Amino acid sequence: QVQLVESGGGLVQPGGSLRLSCAASGSIVRMYLMGWYRQAPGKQRELVAAITSGNDTAYADSVKGRFTISRDNAKNTVSLQMNSLKPEDTAVYYCKVVGGMIYWGQGTQVTVSS
């Protein structure tokens, strides 16, 4: 059974930083794509950043230059370094892994507020 466990969310002031991590456990033969999505209240879930097994990355325009996604294949983890956070970054952040099947984490709350 595959499980994704996210950590690192919390409350931060505008301009601050947070680092989210997602650890995958279980039988995922190959994690082709790993990514982070977010969902704010009343809005649809949206892609924040993604990284392929070849380390190609993609970012939402709203986070380019502020967020950095990375992965550690040996540890089956994906991380999201978030800098210069804005109130509009407030959302529940979800980890997603594509590896034969699609797997989602349970979500971690990020709140940017003074």
PDB file of C-alpha atoms in Angstrom:
ATOM      1  CA  GLN A   1       0.000   0.000   0.000  1.00  0.00           C
ATOM      2  CA  VAL A   2       1.362   3.380  -1.030  1.00  0.00           C
ATOM      3  CA  GLN A   3       1.303   6.275   1.398  1.00  0.00           C
ATOM      4  CA  LEU A   4       2.362   9.892   0.925  1.00  0.00           C
ATOM      5  CA  VAL A   5       3.093  11.856   4.083  1.00  0.00           C
ATOM      6  CA  GLU A   6       3.460  15.618   3.865  1.00  0.00           C
ATOM      7  CA  SER A   7       5.078  17.887   6.401  1.00  0.00           C
ATOM      8  CA  GLY A   8       6.262  21.458   6.782  1.00  0.00           C
ATOM      9  CA  GLY A   9       3.093  23.483   6.556  1.00  0.00           C
ATOM     10  CA  GLY A  10       2.182  26.195   9.016  1.00  0.00           C
ATOM     11  CA  LEU A  11       1.626  29.877   9.597  1.00  0.00           C
ATOM     12  CA  VAL A  12       4.120  32.381   8.225  1.00  0.00           C
ATOM     13  CA  GLN A  13       4.184  36.137   7.755  1.00  0.00           C
ATOM     14  CA  PRO A  14       4.205  37.660   4.274  1.00  0.00           C
ATOM     15  CA  GLY A  15       7.714  37.580   2.867  1.00  0.00           C
ATOM     16  CA  GLY A  16       8.608  34.542   4.900  1.00  0.00           C
ATOM     17  CA  SER A  17       9.633  31.043   3.854  1.00  0.00           C
ATOM     18  CA  LEU A  18       8.457  27.490   4.356  1.00  0.00           C
ATOM     19  CA  ARG A  19       9.692  24.163   3.126  1.00  0.00           C
ATOM     20  CA  LEU A  20       7.235  21.382   2.399  1.00  0.00           C
ATOM     21  CA  SER A  21       8.308  17.760   2.199  1.00  0.00           C
ATOM     22  CA  CYS A  22       6.511  14.653   0.989  1.00  0.00           C
ATOM     23  CA  ALA A  23       7.750  11.162   1.715  1.00  0.00           C
ATOM     24  CA  ALA A  24       6.443   8.224  -0.285  1.00  0.00           C
ATOM     25  CA  SER A  25       6.355   4.756   1.194  1.00  0.00           C
ATOM     26  CA  GLY A  26       5.136   1.471  -0.184  1.00  0.00           C
ATOM     27  CA  SER A  27       5.393  -0.220  -3.544  1.00  0.00           C
ATOM     28  CA  ILE A  28       5.932   2.475  -6.149  1.00  0.00           C
ATOM     29  CA  VAL A  29       8.143   0.901  -8.780  1.00  0.00           C
ATOM     30  CA  ARG A  30       9.040   4.145 -10.462  1.00  0.00           C
ATOM     31  CA  MET A  31       7.850   7.649  -9.654  1.00  0.00           C
ATOM     32  CA  TYR A  32       7.699   9.267 -13.044  1.00  0.00           C
ATOM     33  CA  LEU A  33       6.287  12.553 -11.896  1.00  0.00           C
ATOM     34  CA  MET A  34       6.155  14.217  -8.509  1.00  0.00           C
ATOM     35  CA  GLY A  35       4.428  17.464  -7.815  1.00  0.00           C
ATOM     36  CA  TRP A  36       2.693  19.864  -5.525  1.00  0.00           C
ATOM     37  CA  TYR A  37      -0.828  21.188  -5.938  1.00  0.00           C
ATOM     38  CA  ARG A  38      -2.777  23.596  -3.796  1.00  0.00           C
ATOM     39  CA  GLN A  39      -6.392  24.380  -3.135  1.00  0.00           C
ATOM     40  CA  ALA A  40      -7.590  27.604  -1.583  1.00  0.00           C
ATOM     41  CA  PRO A  41     -11.095  27.929  -0.098  1.00  0.00           C
ATOM     42  CA  GLY A  42     -13.688  28.221  -2.834  1.00  0.00           C
ATOM     43  CA  LYS A  43     -11.171  27.557  -5.587  1.00  0.00           C
ATOM     44  CA  GLN A  44     -10.189  24.583  -7.685  1.00  0.00           C
ATOM     45  CA  ARG A  45      -7.067  22.593  -6.986  1.00  0.00           C
ATOM     46  CA  GLU A  46      -4.200  23.913  -9.080  1.00  0.00           C
ATOM     47  CA  LEU A  47      -0.715  22.810 -10.016  1.00  0.00           C
ATOM     48  CA  VAL A  48       2.042  24.631  -8.156  1.00  0.00           C
ATOM     49  CA  ALA A  49       5.150  22.784  -9.322  1.00  0.00           C
ATOM     50  CA  ALA A  50       6.138  19.436 -10.787  1.00  0.00           C
ATOM     51  CA  ILE A  51       9.349  17.525 -11.407  1.00  0.00           C
ATOM     52  CA  THR A  52       9.960  14.540 -13.646  1.00  0.00           C
ATOM     53  CA  SER A  53      12.210  11.566 -13.067  1.00  0.00           C
ATOM     54  CA  GLY A  54      14.723  13.366 -15.296  1.00  0.00           C
ATOM     55  CA  ASN A  55      14.556  16.457 -13.079  1.00  0.00           C
ATOM     56  CA  ASP A  56      12.712  18.614 -15.587  1.00  0.00           C
ATOM     57  CA  THR A  57      10.584  21.106 -13.686  1.00  0.00           C
ATOM     58  CA  ALA A  58       7.480  23.168 -14.281  1.00  0.00           C
ATOM     59  CA  TYR A  59       5.955  25.932 -12.203  1.00  0.00           C
ATOM     60  CA  ALA A  60       2.758  27.907 -12.081  1.00  0.00           C
ATOM     61  CA  ASP A  61       3.381  31.465 -13.270  1.00  0.00           C
ATOM     62  CA  SER A  62       2.309  32.789  -9.889  1.00  0.00           C
ATOM     63  CA  VAL A  63       5.179  31.041  -8.076  1.00  0.00           C
ATOM     64  CA  LYS A  64       8.004  31.248 -10.608  1.00  0.00           C
ATOM     65  CA  GLY A  65      11.120  32.723  -9.065  1.00  0.00           C
ATOM     66  CA  ARG A  66       9.808  32.177  -5.530  1.00  0.00           C
ATOM     67  CA  PHE A  67       9.271  28.417  -5.224  1.00  0.00           C
ATOM     68  CA  THR A  68      11.697  25.600  -5.978  1.00  0.00           C
ATOM     69  CA  ILE A  69      10.796  21.953  -6.304  1.00  0.00           C
ATOM     70  CA  SER A  70      13.313  19.161  -5.804  1.00  0.00           C
ATOM     71  CA  ARG A  71      13.308  15.410  -5.379  1.00  0.00           C
ATOM     72  CA  ASP A  72      15.487  12.767  -3.778  1.00  0.00           C
ATOM     73  CA  ASN A  73      14.991   9.485  -5.596  1.00  0.00           C
ATOM     74  CA  ALA A  74      17.003   7.506  -3.075  1.00  0.00           C
ATOM     75  CA  LYS A  75      14.670   8.614  -0.288  1.00  0.00           C
ATOM     76  CA  ASN A  76      11.475   8.788  -2.377  1.00  0.00           C
ATOM     77  CA  THR A  77      10.858  12.358  -1.318  1.00  0.00           C
ATOM     78  CA  VAL A  78       9.827  15.556  -3.035  1.00  0.00           C
ATOM     79  CA  SER A  79      10.225  18.987  -1.472  1.00  0.00           C
ATOM     80  CA  LEU A  80       8.966  22.474  -2.160  1.00  0.00           C
ATOM     81  CA  GLN A  81      10.983  25.428  -0.958  1.00  0.00           C
ATOM     82  CA  MET A  82       8.688  28.440  -0.779  1.00  0.00           C
ATOM     83  CA  ASN A  83      10.212  31.896  -0.427  1.00  0.00           C
ATOM     84  CA  SER A  84       8.758  35.400  -0.483  1.00  0.00           C
ATOM     85  CA  LEU A  85       5.391  34.023   0.507  1.00  0.00           C
ATOM     86  CA  LYS A  86       2.287  36.089  -0.155  1.00  0.00           C
ATOM     87  CA  PRO A  87      -1.180  35.972   1.419  1.00  0.00           C
ATOM     88  CA  GLU A  88      -2.510  34.578  -1.863  1.00  0.00           C
ATOM     89  CA  ASP A  89      -0.293  31.523  -1.366  1.00  0.00           C
ATOM     90  CA  THR A  90      -2.561  30.495   1.504  1.00  0.00           C
ATOM     91  CA  ALA A  91      -4.023  27.090   0.703  1.00  0.00           C
ATOM     92  CA  VAL A  92      -3.914  23.414   1.481  1.00  0.00           C
ATOM     93  CA  TYR A  93      -0.932  21.960  -0.348  1.00  0.00           C
ATOM     94  CA  TYR A  94      -1.076  18.420  -1.692  1.00  0.00           C
ATOM     95  CA  CYS A  95       1.693  16.140  -2.827  1.00  0.00           C
ATOM     96  CA  LYS A  96       1.052  14.066  -5.949  1.00  0.00           C
ATOM     97  CA  VAL A  97       3.041  11.166  -7.305  1.00  0.00           C
ATOM     98  CA  VAL A  98       2.505   9.459 -10.645  1.00  0.00           C
ATOM     99  CA  GLY A  99       3.972   5.999 -10.834  1.00  0.00           C
ATOM    100  CA  GLY A 100       1.746   3.522 -12.613  1.00  0.00           C
ATOM    101  CA  MET A 101      -1.095   4.946 -10.593  1.00  0.00           C
ATOM    102  CA  ILE A 102      -1.775   8.402  -9.231  1.00  0.00           C
ATOM    103  CA  TYR A 103      -1.247   8.946  -5.536  1.00  0.00           C
ATOM    104  CA  TRP A 104      -2.187  11.942  -3.391  1.00  0.00           C
ATOM    105  CA  GLY A 105      -1.118  13.019   0.038  1.00  0.00           C
ATOM    106  CA  GLN A 106      -3.553  14.127   2.708  1.00  0.00           C
ATOM    107  CA  GLY A 107      -2.637  17.804   2.405  1.00  0.00           C
ATOM    108  CA  THR A 108      -0.882  20.299   4.634  1.00  0.00           C
ATOM    109  CA  GLN A 109      -2.149  23.784   5.457  1.00  0.00           C
ATOM    110  CA  VAL A 110      -0.061  26.815   4.545  1.00  0.00           C
ATOM    111  CA  THR A 111      -1.285  30.145   5.896  1.00  0.00           C
ATOM    112  CA  VAL A 112       0.437  33.398   5.000  1.00  0.00           C
ATOM    113  CA  SER A 113      -0.792  36.186   7.222  1.00  0.00           C
ATOM    114  CA  SER A 114       0.456  39.006   9.391  1.00  0.00           C
TER     115      SER A 114
END
